[in-house]
XYZ file of C-alpha atoms in Angstrom:
773
model
C 0.000 0.000 0.000
C 1.506 3.270 -1.130
C -0.010 5.377 1.644
C -0.768 3.797 4.997
C -3.410 5.027 7.386
C -2.885 4.991 11.143
C -4.164 1.434 11.596
C -2.047 0.109 8.750
C 1.035 1.884 10.045
C 0.561 0.321 13.480
C 0.041 -3.078 11.853
C 3.207 -2.758 9.786
C 5.175 -1.674 12.838
C 3.867 -4.646 14.812
C 5.075 -7.110 12.153
C 8.470 -5.431 12.010
C 8.719 -5.536 15.808
C 7.821 -9.240 15.646
C 10.778 -9.808 13.306
C 13.072 -8.034 15.741
C 11.924 -10.268 18.596
C 11.967 -13.451 16.538
C 14.504 -13.108 13.684
C 13.201 -15.263 10.858
C 16.476 -16.201 9.092
C 17.889 -17.833 12.214
C 14.585 -19.641 12.771
C 14.460 -20.865 9.175
C 17.967 -22.326 9.467
C 17.144 -23.992 12.786
C 13.999 -25.610 11.429
C 15.883 -26.776 8.354
C 18.877 -28.161 10.226
C 16.746 -29.952 12.815
C 14.293 -31.209 10.185
C 11.443 -29.610 12.125
C 8.668 -28.451 9.805
C 7.108 -25.947 12.128
C 7.651 -23.927 15.317
C 4.326 -23.953 17.187
C 5.422 -21.333 19.682
C 5.986 -18.830 16.854
C 2.661 -19.757 15.249
C 0.975 -19.212 18.596
C 2.626 -15.797 18.904
C 1.372 -14.865 15.418
C -2.122 -16.014 16.383
C -2.014 -13.889 19.522
C -1.093 -10.922 17.322
C -4.382 -11.563 15.537
C -2.977 -11.625 12.015
C -4.997 -14.589 10.754
C -8.162 -12.857 11.893
C -7.771 -9.542 10.098
C -10.454 -10.488 7.560
C -12.737 -12.242 10.021
C -15.788 -10.244 11.175
C -15.760 -9.204 14.805
C -18.911 -11.258 15.301
C -16.834 -14.361 14.550
C -13.900 -13.404 16.754
C -11.793 -11.491 14.251
C -10.733 -7.885 13.752
C -13.019 -7.067 10.834
C -10.335 -5.235 8.876
C -9.892 -5.245 5.118
C -7.958 -7.129 2.464
C -5.403 -4.307 2.363
C -4.386 -5.063 5.945
C -4.004 -8.779 5.182
C -1.809 -7.963 2.175
C 0.292 -5.624 4.294
C 0.996 -8.422 6.764
C 1.857 -10.856 3.962
C 4.263 -8.341 2.406
C 6.027 -7.639 5.700
C 6.298 -11.343 6.506
C 7.845 -11.860 3.084
C 10.292 -9.040 3.708
C 11.217 -10.655 7.008
C 11.608 -14.131 5.382
C 9.233 -15.683 7.906
C 8.976 -19.452 7.221
C 5.537 -19.754 8.813
C 2.630 -20.534 6.422
C 0.635 -17.367 7.145
C -0.957 -17.328 3.702
C -1.530 -21.075 3.335
C -2.639 -22.014 6.852
C -3.787 -18.600 8.006
C -5.525 -16.558 5.328
C -6.519 -19.352 2.944
C -7.938 -21.680 5.580
C -9.697 -18.892 7.430
C -11.253 -17.491 4.252
C -12.586 -20.927 3.364
C -14.209 -21.228 6.797
C -15.656 -17.748 7.340
C -18.635 -17.993 4.928
C -19.675 -21.304 6.528
C -19.061 -20.274 10.119
C -22.101 -17.996 9.956
C -24.381 -21.033 9.537
C -22.423 -24.043 10.805
C -21.602 -24.507 14.479
C -18.836 -27.002 13.671
C -17.264 -24.634 11.150
C -17.440 -21.809 13.673
C -15.823 -23.923 16.396
C -13.010 -24.907 14.015
C -12.536 -21.280 12.987
C -12.127 -20.277 16.631
C -9.471 -22.966 17.126
C -7.565 -21.828 14.035
C -7.685 -18.157 15.051
C -6.431 -18.968 18.547
C -3.462 -20.891 17.173
C -4.534 -24.128 18.877
C -5.151 -25.877 15.555
C -2.974 -25.810 12.455
C -5.274 -26.598 9.552
C -4.414 -27.107 5.888
C -6.683 -26.878 2.866
C -6.493 -30.045 0.753
C -8.019 -29.448 -2.658
C -5.512 -29.928 -5.494
C -5.309 -33.450 -6.934
C -2.544 -33.370 -9.557
C 0.316 -31.188 -10.765
C -0.972 -28.569 -13.160
C -4.598 -28.942 -12.040
C -4.830 -25.525 -10.464
C -8.535 -24.784 -10.735
C -11.124 -25.759 -8.153
C -13.140 -27.169 -11.042
C -10.435 -29.785 -11.706
C -11.346 -31.633 -8.485
C -12.634 -35.209 -9.007
C -12.696 -36.678 -5.494
C -16.152 -38.004 -4.637
C -17.880 -38.122 -1.280
C -20.344 -41.047 -1.119
C -22.965 -41.587 1.558
C -22.235 -44.648 3.662
C -24.790 -45.270 6.379
C -24.875 -42.228 8.637
C -21.460 -41.140 7.445
C -19.363 -40.684 4.339
C -16.677 -42.394 2.317
C -14.167 -40.485 0.192
C -13.326 -42.014 -3.154
C -10.918 -41.123 -5.906
C -7.808 -39.000 -6.096
C -5.118 -38.204 -3.560
C -4.824 -34.575 -2.439
C -1.410 -33.125 -3.262
C 0.771 -30.048 -2.751
C -0.720 -29.518 0.711
C 1.557 -27.071 2.607
C 3.102 -28.457 5.822
C 0.978 -31.587 5.576
C 3.070 -33.475 8.150
C 2.665 -30.722 10.764
C -1.054 -30.037 10.303
C -3.526 -31.087 12.983
C -6.114 -31.737 10.319
C -7.288 -31.003 6.815
C -10.135 -29.167 5.155
C -10.887 -31.578 2.320
C -12.845 -30.441 -0.726
C -14.834 -33.074 -2.641
C -18.038 -33.564 -4.666
C -21.213 -35.300 -3.568
C -22.861 -36.282 -6.841
C -21.556 -33.026 -8.304
C -22.446 -30.941 -5.259
C -19.432 -29.324 -3.520
C -18.788 -30.507 0.060
C -16.154 -29.623 2.638
C -14.979 -31.978 5.399
C -12.781 -31.558 8.431
C -10.520 -34.569 8.877
C -8.576 -34.589 12.115
C -8.022 -38.351 12.321
C -4.690 -39.832 11.206
C -4.261 -40.096 7.458
C -1.476 -41.242 5.173
C 0.813 -38.318 4.403
C 3.846 -38.439 2.095
C 5.932 -35.286 2.274
C 8.377 -33.648 -0.101
C 10.840 -31.057 1.142
C 10.976 -27.679 -0.532
C 14.130 -25.659 -1.094
C 13.214 -23.153 1.617
C 13.351 -25.851 4.308
C 9.595 -26.428 4.487
C 7.567 -29.126 2.781
C 4.338 -30.017 1.071
C 2.617 -33.350 1.125
C 0.289 -35.788 -0.490
C -2.677 -36.564 1.731
C -4.218 -39.919 0.892
C -7.810 -39.915 2.111
C -9.207 -42.103 -0.662
C -11.357 -44.849 0.855
C -11.483 -43.090 4.206
C -14.758 -43.405 6.111
C -15.919 -40.312 7.950
C -18.599 -39.693 10.573
C -21.562 -37.494 9.704
C -20.248 -34.574 11.772
C -17.063 -34.408 9.659
C -19.135 -32.543 7.060
C -18.774 -28.798 7.588
C -20.933 -27.581 4.719
C -22.277 -28.462 1.297
C -23.700 -26.720 -1.729
C -22.566 -24.077 -4.253
C -21.501 -21.729 -1.458
C -18.745 -24.216 -0.565
C -17.237 -24.032 -4.026
C -17.413 -20.238 -3.990
C -15.792 -20.020 -0.557
C -12.928 -22.396 -1.387
C -12.340 -20.828 -4.805
C -12.302 -17.373 -3.221
C -9.863 -18.563 -0.556
C -7.482 -19.942 -3.195
C -7.560 -16.722 -5.206
C -7.028 -14.644 -2.081
C -3.994 -16.827 -1.315
C -2.651 -16.113 -4.795
C -3.027 -12.394 -4.197
C -1.457 -12.576 -0.743
C 1.436 -14.702 -2.012
C 2.064 -12.024 -4.662
C 2.485 -9.478 -1.878
C 4.682 -11.904 0.061
C 6.872 -12.393 -3.018
C 7.170 -8.620 -3.428
C 8.358 -8.446 0.175
C 10.954 -11.171 -0.481
C 12.214 -9.329 -3.571
C 12.469 -6.029 -1.707
C 14.414 -7.740 1.088
C 16.859 -9.156 -1.472
C 17.284 -5.759 -3.135
C 17.881 -3.935 0.170
C 20.450 -6.530 1.205
C 22.237 -6.218 -2.130
C 22.395 -2.427 -1.997
C 23.764 -2.587 1.546
C 26.345 -5.268 0.754
C 27.675 -3.730 -2.456
C 27.889 -0.306 -0.814
C 30.309 -1.595 1.811
C 32.180 -4.227 -0.237
C 35.418 -2.636 -1.523
C 37.349 -3.754 -4.600
C 40.001 -1.793 -6.513
C 39.841 0.786 -3.751
C 36.142 1.583 -4.257
C 32.793 0.216 -3.087
C 31.627 -2.101 -5.835
C 28.257 -0.293 -5.763
C 30.054 2.660 -7.374
C 30.650 0.648 -10.564
C 28.141 1.738 -13.195
C 27.490 -1.784 -14.497
C 26.434 -2.917 -11.022
C 24.457 0.266 -10.411
C 22.410 -0.242 -13.550
C 21.778 -3.858 -12.629
C 20.529 -2.855 -9.195
C 18.350 -0.140 -10.730
C 16.784 -2.808 -12.949
C 16.150 -4.926 -9.849
C 14.560 -1.902 -8.185
C 12.370 -1.218 -11.216
C 11.110 -4.797 -11.187
C 10.239 -4.417 -7.497
C 8.399 -1.172 -8.244
C 6.450 -2.764 -11.080
C 5.595 -5.772 -8.938
C 4.288 -3.647 -6.136
C 2.291 -1.480 -8.555
C 0.810 -4.611 -10.159
C -0.032 -6.128 -6.775
C -1.668 -2.925 -5.566
C -3.655 -2.690 -8.796
C -4.898 -6.253 -8.201
C -5.752 -5.313 -4.633
C -7.831 -2.379 -5.863
C -9.670 -4.635 -8.315
C -10.234 -7.211 -5.571
C -11.841 -4.594 -3.360
C -14.065 -3.206 -6.136
C -17.578 -4.603 -6.622
C -16.739 -6.215 -9.983
C -17.184 -9.717 -11.337
C -14.400 -12.289 -11.589
C -14.017 -11.634 -15.305
C -12.673 -8.201 -14.386
C -10.829 -9.227 -11.225
C -8.983 -12.362 -12.339
C -6.716 -10.842 -15.014
C -5.369 -8.335 -12.479
C -4.721 -11.083 -9.982
C -2.978 -13.313 -12.533
C -0.898 -10.366 -13.725
C 0.173 -9.500 -10.181
C 1.124 -13.044 -9.278
C 3.003 -13.563 -12.568
C 4.992 -10.356 -12.106
C 5.706 -10.935 -8.415
C 6.904 -14.498 -8.951
C 9.137 -13.568 -11.877
C 10.505 -10.538 -10.028
C 11.335 -12.436 -6.847
C 13.236 -15.009 -8.886
C 15.055 -12.430 -11.006
C 15.994 -10.232 -8.049
C 16.994 -13.265 -5.995
C 19.280 -14.599 -8.730
C 20.790 -11.187 -9.359
C 21.339 -10.666 -5.641
C 23.273 -13.935 -5.391
C 25.485 -12.831 -8.259
C 26.112 -9.346 -6.887
C 27.075 -10.785 -3.518
C 29.888 -12.654 -5.246
C 31.308 -15.536 -3.256
C 29.277 -14.578 -0.210
C 26.138 -15.121 -2.248
C 26.624 -18.872 -2.171
C 27.572 -18.984 1.514
C 24.772 -20.225 3.772
C 25.725 -17.741 6.460
C 24.476 -14.934 4.181
C 20.724 -14.389 4.280
C 20.560 -13.616 0.575
C 20.391 -17.317 -0.232
C 17.254 -17.602 1.882
C 15.623 -14.946 -0.323
C 16.176 -16.956 -3.481
C 15.069 -20.199 -1.833
C 11.883 -18.634 -0.505
C 11.199 -17.128 -3.922
C 11.672 -20.502 -5.607
C 9.258 -22.303 -3.296
C 6.642 -19.570 -3.091
C 6.569 -18.740 -6.810
C 5.890 -22.399 -7.657
C 2.895 -22.658 -5.305
C -0.602 -22.133 -6.747
C 0.774 -21.686 -10.248
C 4.217 -20.527 -11.349
C 4.749 -17.387 -13.477
C 4.432 -19.322 -16.755
C 1.041 -20.707 -15.699
C -0.099 -17.337 -14.395
C 0.810 -15.636 -17.681
C -1.111 -18.256 -19.635
C -4.156 -17.884 -17.427
C -3.911 -14.114 -17.652
C -3.955 -14.269 -21.438
C -6.877 -16.708 -21.436
C -8.890 -14.412 -19.178
C -8.000 -11.376 -21.261
C -9.021 -13.008 -24.521
C -12.315 -14.206 -23.031
C -13.431 -10.799 -21.823
C -11.788 -8.401 -24.243
C -12.788 -5.596 -21.880
C -10.283 -5.572 -19.064
C -9.385 -2.099 -17.834
C -11.603 -0.269 -20.293
C -13.074 3.049 -19.280
C -16.559 4.328 -19.931
C -16.314 5.371 -23.587
C -19.854 6.740 -23.968
C -19.882 10.158 -25.676
C -20.020 13.301 -23.548
C -20.736 16.598 -25.309
C -20.091 19.698 -23.225
C -21.227 23.247 -23.810
C -18.627 25.698 -25.140
C -18.891 27.843 -22.031
C -18.404 24.919 -19.632
C -15.108 24.865 -17.749
C -13.871 21.340 -18.463
C -11.252 21.723 -15.745
C -14.120 21.345 -13.270
C -15.221 17.961 -14.639
C -14.192 14.715 -12.955
C -11.198 13.016 -14.578
C -13.393 10.361 -16.185
C -15.891 12.941 -17.472
C -13.030 15.013 -18.840
C -11.638 11.964 -20.646
C -15.022 11.295 -22.258
C -15.483 14.952 -23.209
C -12.037 15.047 -24.808
C -12.678 11.808 -26.703
C -16.041 13.026 -27.982
C -14.718 16.365 -29.219
C -11.609 14.862 -30.827
C -13.699 12.262 -32.684
C -15.882 15.035 -34.084
C -13.138 17.516 -34.989
C -9.863 15.799 -35.831
C -9.270 15.320 -39.590
C -9.721 11.548 -40.091
C -7.232 11.386 -42.958
C -4.504 12.576 -40.563
C -4.975 9.901 -37.899
C -1.783 8.043 -36.980
C 0.523 10.055 -39.226
C 3.795 8.241 -39.782
C 5.992 11.309 -39.539
C 6.422 14.132 -37.060
C 4.126 16.930 -38.193
C 5.278 20.441 -38.959
C 2.803 23.293 -38.561
C 2.021 23.277 -42.284
C 0.992 19.598 -42.014
C -1.397 20.127 -39.146
C -2.380 23.802 -39.176
C -6.104 23.002 -39.372
C -5.965 20.918 -36.171
C -3.735 23.470 -34.414
C -6.221 26.223 -35.203
C -9.218 24.096 -34.170
C -7.618 23.520 -30.760
C -6.785 27.202 -30.464
C -10.306 28.306 -31.370
C -11.774 25.848 -28.848
C -9.415 27.143 -26.169
C -7.889 23.675 -25.811
C -4.462 24.324 -27.277
C -2.585 24.968 -24.012
C -3.728 22.494 -21.347
C -1.080 23.458 -18.789
C -1.400 27.236 -19.079
C -3.715 29.039 -16.668
C -7.015 30.257 -18.047
C -5.900 33.852 -17.493
C -3.175 33.291 -20.101
C -5.485 31.641 -22.630
C -4.944 28.082 -21.466
C -7.224 25.391 -20.081
C -5.980 25.567 -16.487
C -5.943 21.775 -16.156
C -4.663 19.893 -13.134
C -1.560 17.729 -13.570
C -3.650 14.571 -13.827
C -5.956 16.078 -16.466
C -2.935 17.223 -18.466
C -1.835 13.600 -18.651
C -5.350 12.505 -19.643
C -5.309 15.191 -22.354
C -2.045 13.817 -23.765
C -3.323 10.238 -23.541
C -6.533 10.961 -25.432
C -4.663 12.893 -28.115
C -2.388 9.867 -28.584
C -5.162 7.273 -28.314
C -7.131 8.864 -31.130
C -4.113 8.996 -33.410
C -3.894 12.779 -33.433
C -0.641 14.096 -34.810
C 1.508 15.775 -32.199
C 1.321 19.470 -32.870
C 4.536 21.551 -32.834
C 4.321 22.080 -29.072
C 7.591 23.703 -28.053
C 5.714 26.988 -28.000
C 3.443 25.577 -25.298
C 6.491 24.547 -23.293
C 8.145 27.940 -23.518
C 4.843 29.631 -22.723
C 4.513 27.703 -19.494
C 8.131 28.373 -18.638
C 7.751 32.104 -19.298
C 4.749 32.190 -16.991
C 7.028 30.864 -14.235
C 10.252 32.742 -14.988
C 9.673 35.286 -17.777
C 9.265 39.033 -17.677
C 5.860 40.652 -18.309
C 7.140 41.906 -21.666
C 8.211 38.397 -22.707
C 4.865 36.934 -21.631
C 2.786 39.585 -23.358
C 4.702 39.308 -26.610
C 5.168 35.574 -26.998
C 2.117 33.846 -25.524
C -0.512 35.353 -27.857
C 1.668 34.469 -30.859
C 1.915 30.854 -29.702
C -1.859 30.606 -29.371
C -2.424 32.121 -32.814
C 0.185 29.924 -34.512
C 2.067 32.990 -35.738
C 5.342 31.804 -34.194
C 6.674 28.238 -34.044
C 9.361 27.325 -31.539
C 12.158 24.793 -31.196
C 14.379 23.796 -28.300
C 18.138 24.391 -28.331
C 19.626 22.197 -25.631
C 21.704 19.357 -27.074
C 25.130 19.919 -28.621
C 27.610 17.542 -30.282
C 29.309 16.832 -26.938
C 26.473 17.768 -24.610
C 23.510 15.460 -25.039
C 22.589 13.577 -21.901
C 25.450 15.480 -20.224
C 23.712 18.735 -21.029
C 25.677 20.791 -18.513
C 28.797 20.331 -20.687
C 27.386 22.616 -23.396
C 29.847 24.947 -25.131
C 27.706 27.396 -27.113
C 28.835 30.746 -25.727
C 27.114 34.089 -25.328
C 29.339 37.059 -24.550
C 27.974 40.392 -23.315
C 28.279 43.372 -25.661
C 26.287 46.245 -24.203
C 22.601 45.399 -24.439
C 23.284 42.309 -26.545
C 24.626 38.801 -26.037
C 26.746 37.602 -28.959
C 26.122 33.900 -29.499
C 28.579 31.483 -31.136
C 28.335 27.748 -31.272
C 26.158 24.891 -32.427
C 23.008 23.069 -31.345
C 22.060 19.652 -32.647
C 19.109 17.249 -32.655
C 16.837 20.265 -32.689
C 13.341 18.884 -33.241
C 11.373 20.673 -35.998
C 14.175 23.206 -36.346
C 13.616 23.789 -40.098
C 10.045 24.933 -39.409
C 10.753 27.049 -36.339
C 10.772 30.848 -36.043
C 12.280 31.086 -32.558
C 14.441 28.925 -30.324
C 14.734 28.775 -26.555
C 18.298 27.757 -25.789
C 20.828 27.189 -23.074
C 24.105 29.058 -23.602
C 27.208 29.475 -21.505
C 27.708 33.034 -20.343
C 30.583 32.508 -17.914
C 33.127 29.849 -17.050
C 31.827 27.162 -14.729
C 33.375 27.298 -11.286
C 32.476 24.218 -9.302
C 29.362 22.584 -10.687
C 29.114 22.578 -14.511
C 25.524 23.841 -14.259
C 26.730 27.259 -13.137
C 27.294 29.976 -15.683
C 24.506 28.818 -18.017
C 21.812 31.237 -19.233
C 18.366 30.582 -20.692
C 17.956 32.656 -23.864
C 15.205 33.301 -26.452
C 16.638 33.545 -29.991
C 14.873 34.802 -33.106
C 16.091 32.394 -35.821
C 15.723 35.108 -38.492
C 18.614 36.998 -36.866
C 21.681 37.270 -39.116
C 24.282 34.593 -38.417
C 21.832 31.731 -37.778
C 22.019 28.718 -40.108
C 19.709 25.686 -39.877
C 20.739 22.381 -41.492
C 18.236 19.479 -41.492
C 19.323 16.072 -40.203
C 17.711 13.151 -42.006
C 16.637 10.450 -39.523
C 16.412 6.662 -39.849
C 13.054 6.986 -41.596
C 14.423 9.372 -44.211
C 12.672 12.384 -42.696
C 14.066 15.784 -41.735
C 12.536 15.936 -38.264
C 15.768 17.165 -36.648
C 18.336 19.774 -37.469
C 21.640 21.317 -36.561
C 21.577 25.029 -35.808
C 24.769 27.089 -36.140
C 25.353 30.498 -34.542
C 27.990 32.827 -35.973
C 28.164 36.110 -34.021
C 24.408 36.160 -33.549
C 23.362 39.274 -31.625
C 20.519 38.618 -29.197
C 19.062 41.363 -26.954
C 19.771 40.936 -23.256
C 16.028 41.465 -22.810
C 15.598 37.941 -24.229
C 17.241 36.357 -21.185
C 14.729 34.379 -19.126
C 15.405 34.669 -15.432
C 18.892 35.845 -14.485
C 22.113 35.596 -16.457
C 24.135 32.546 -15.338
C 21.067 30.994 -13.670
C 19.501 29.324 -16.688
C 19.983 25.774 -15.459
C 17.359 26.141 -12.748
C 14.963 27.630 -15.320
C 15.424 24.733 -17.755
C 15.352 22.070 -15.073
C 11.818 23.020 -14.048
C 10.714 21.874 -17.511
C 12.903 18.755 -17.693
C 11.449 17.379 -14.453
C 7.945 17.449 -15.884
C 8.835 15.718 -19.157
C 9.382 12.239 -17.827
C 5.883 11.298 -16.783
C 4.784 11.982 -20.367
C 7.529 9.680 -21.649
C 6.069 7.046 -19.310
C 2.529 7.126 -20.689
C 1.398 3.660 -21.832
C -0.244 4.992 -24.999
C 2.637 4.449 -27.437
C 3.090 0.920 -26.116
C -0.634 0.258 -26.417
C -0.659 1.404 -30.033
C 2.346 -0.768 -30.900
C 0.708 -3.683 -29.101
C -2.431 -3.155 -31.186
C -0.272 -3.527 -34.299
C 1.190 -6.732 -32.874
C -2.363 -7.959 -32.207
C -3.245 -7.408 -35.858
C -0.166 -9.236 -37.089
C -0.711 -12.096 -34.638
C -4.266 -12.456 -35.913
C -3.097 -12.500 -39.524
C -0.420 -15.141 -38.865
C -2.318 -17.198 -36.244
C 0.751 -16.741 -34.058
C -1.125 -17.235 -30.763
C -1.420 -20.914 -31.658
C 2.365 -21.144 -31.207
C 3.294 -21.771 -27.574
C 6.590 -19.867 -27.643
C 5.037 -16.740 -29.153
C 2.029 -17.021 -26.873
C 4.159 -16.718 -23.744
C 6.258 -13.880 -25.179
C 3.073 -12.095 -26.166
C 1.569 -12.610 -22.706
C 4.737 -11.156 -21.184
C 4.514 -8.072 -23.405
C 0.854 -7.561 -22.513
C 1.808 -7.847 -18.846
C 4.660 -5.384 -19.336
C 2.258 -2.815 -20.764
C -0.315 -3.533 -18.086
C 2.258 -3.106 -15.323
C 3.478 0.107 -16.928
C -0.104 1.327 -16.767
C -0.409 0.270 -13.107
C 2.767 2.167 -12.242
C 1.635 5.148 -14.292
C -1.677 5.210 -12.420
C 0.159 5.250 -9.085
C 2.045 8.368 -10.171
C -1.183 9.850 -11.504
C -2.748 9.279 -8.104
C 0.074 11.229 -6.525
C -0.451 14.068 -8.989
C -4.157 14.114 -8.163
C -3.197 14.379 -4.522
C -1.118 17.467 -5.258
C 2.277 15.813 -4.829
C 5.331 16.897 -6.782
C 6.948 13.915 -8.464
C 10.552 13.160 -7.574
C 13.363 11.440 -9.479
C 11.680 8.040 -9.130
C 9.414 8.993 -12.035
C 12.424 8.343 -14.290
C 11.724 4.636 -14.162
C 8.472 5.171 -16.035
C 10.482 6.510 -18.962
C 12.946 3.625 -18.825
C 10.342 0.900 -18.576
C 7.919 2.511 -21.004
C 10.429 3.173 -23.774
C 12.140 -0.204 -23.439
C 8.794 -2.000 -23.421
C 7.953 -0.101 -26.607
C 11.159 -1.428 -28.141
C 10.460 -5.010 -27.056
C 7.033 -4.872 -28.690
C 8.400 -3.538 -31.955
C 11.209 -6.104 -31.914
C 8.504 -8.770 -31.783
C 6.635 -7.025 -34.604
C 9.641 -7.335 -36.908
C 10.184 -10.981 -35.986
C 6.532 -11.870 -36.496
C 6.505 -10.118 -39.882
C 8.869 -12.827 -41.104
C 9.768 -12.320 -44.772
C 8.128 -8.888 -44.611
C 10.345 -7.792 -41.697
C 12.425 -5.396 -43.794
C 9.493 -3.822 -45.596
C 9.016 -0.049 -45.392
C 5.295 0.005 -46.158
C 2.618 -1.526 -43.965
C 2.752 -5.315 -43.817
C -0.464 -6.773 -45.247
C -1.210 -10.457 -44.615
C -4.584 -11.975 -45.461
C -6.029 -8.502 -45.835
C -4.878 -7.370 -42.369
C -2.460 -4.427 -42.344
C 0.062 -3.723 -39.594
C 2.422 -0.782 -39.169
C 5.726 -2.592 -38.565
C 8.753 -0.635 -39.775
C 7.466 2.791 -38.783
C 6.838 1.569 -35.245
C 10.191 -0.186 -35.081
C 12.172 2.882 -36.111
C 10.076 5.246 -33.981
C 10.697 3.101 -30.907
C 14.459 3.654 -31.107
C 14.175 7.366 -30.340
C 12.290 7.808 -27.035
C 14.898 5.832 -25.093
C 17.441 8.482 -26.113
C 15.474 11.716 -25.823
C 14.894 13.571 -22.574
C 18.047 12.060 -21.108
C 18.960 8.574 -22.324
C 17.798 5.574 -20.343
C 21.359 5.013 -19.178
C 21.371 8.512 -17.705
C 17.996 7.828 -16.092
C 19.510 4.721 -14.487
C 22.360 6.848 -13.176
C 19.827 9.255 -11.666
C 17.911 6.428 -10.011
C 21.105 4.834 -8.717
C 22.230 8.048 -7.051
C 18.981 9.665 -5.947
C 16.793 6.655 -5.131
C 19.129 3.811 -4.197
C 21.752 6.248 -2.793
C 24.573 4.225 -4.319
C 28.062 5.680 -3.893
C 29.751 7.730 -6.579
C 32.556 6.211 -8.607
C 34.664 9.343 -8.175
C 37.719 9.081 -5.963
């Protein structure tokens, strides 16, 4: 849970205090070495803490809290590496009993014993490897006199079967679901798991039971047991996230103090980037798990809930394994030493990720659910027409999205949808002017300046709807400089430039990058020397987007020698590109288009009045804009469009019938879904008025690299057509392959390359040491 309330904070603190009193790693080793499956005194202490009863109504002896609190406990127990089966023998068993305890005295009595810690119960339902649905059960319960006889399969993969005091056994009575409590001795064959615990086969076939062994029967039994299993999958996802986060924290700590070649090994960039990737996977896993938790708590049907749950469990299992393996490697020799706790992280991840369906199974189930419904995560797309005088900034986010979608559908030129090149003003002037006339050209400007006055979250929705409908991106550097002038410009600058941006009279470009100052922007060398009321500019800018069509440039120039930090001595300057001495040379990109340019300055005289802010303080001016860019780079829309092209090609080639492609495709869908979950978490923070910190950089990294993975798959799936420039058409189905592939190369470079973003995350989020001596 991203934000904890007072109760949740106290609950988290109580679990952490429990770990301090009873350190789990030492306990796990003791149980393993002594071949003891279970420490009853610890289980009793957990019962006294009331953790198994968080979801139980107070009327049945529980705390009556919510699923969020149960997931919080599971996550913290995972972080602590607790070997106790909280999820399997706590949450899952309790959730199977609660619906029946309202109507069955025997079920209620058993529930009380489980909550008190007196009885360790295990749910026995699965009957074969790979049969992971409640509907796969075949065991029959047959009436025999006053009692029952169980016939058929053996129950398998029962956690801690040799330590349990009894089993909740699920069977069918002539097709009707029934649940028994079996406390009498049964035949149990156990198999040890890598984390020192075990699961067992419980052979109850042929067993005769008394009449009072039956706890409940009927459809409600199936629903309760199925719900308990799915809740256990969700809780185990949170536990796996906790395990992964423990492994990451241990790795950061170890590499920060381990010295080689005179430096902490955490200062080596290769290791930093690897740890950042581990951190990103943990972030995605937590975002996915929290998204599944939100869906679980919503009043929706299973068709909507199950894909989120499968996605969360798939991501958490894969992440715990990846982070665990990486942690072993980054610990070097100590990673394979039993005295180091990091090995326990990997072992716990191995055992837990295999239970109730490993990541491969979860991905397959996720894709099956997604293809059945075809409606997961969709918003209300019904049209919403708003009056011209209505302030759309006052609408709810969902209403605003619908209003935007309705107006765009009615006003955007259909022949210009999904243009395959970056549009200059001449290409899109009609759309630019339509937005301007509507008053919807400048979403981030205040209404007093001619903008829409949208909140941060609505600005993102605006950009998403523009992209979703295939609208060409307008030349928008003028909007950026307008917003920046409103923060740092003079009244004269604001009054002159903003109206001309809104009218389309002036087009802008950005002059930041130079031949040796791209991601390392502070190393720029273009100089501006004072000459009375002018600055004389000499130098070169490169990779200037839409430079050939621009009238003005906002640029960073060096006005004095840097003393100390390279960012000092830089000035933010507005340059009229019609000034003598300016030369613009187009750069042809991979697609054969002149989207970029080099701009040369030869004794270009720029009025000092065109300085924004103070001379030598331009870095702080520019940085206010750079910080806001990265959440837009992290929007899922470009990935979703590329994925739609992959869908079309997969349909044309029947690729989903191929098992290898099917799993790769499921992984890509999950990657986009998890990007969206993470994006929504940041959006929630924006809605709450928070300013986003450097952690938002991971949205750019994950989003742009996911985009590339999708387009890589597009080219592979195109087969013989993989080098074709035009759309690939197979069986009458067209897919945009090469344009997407080439476009996907660029976002990972722009706005600070992904390698630079990893450096930022390593320093500012993981606090890894610098490599400088």
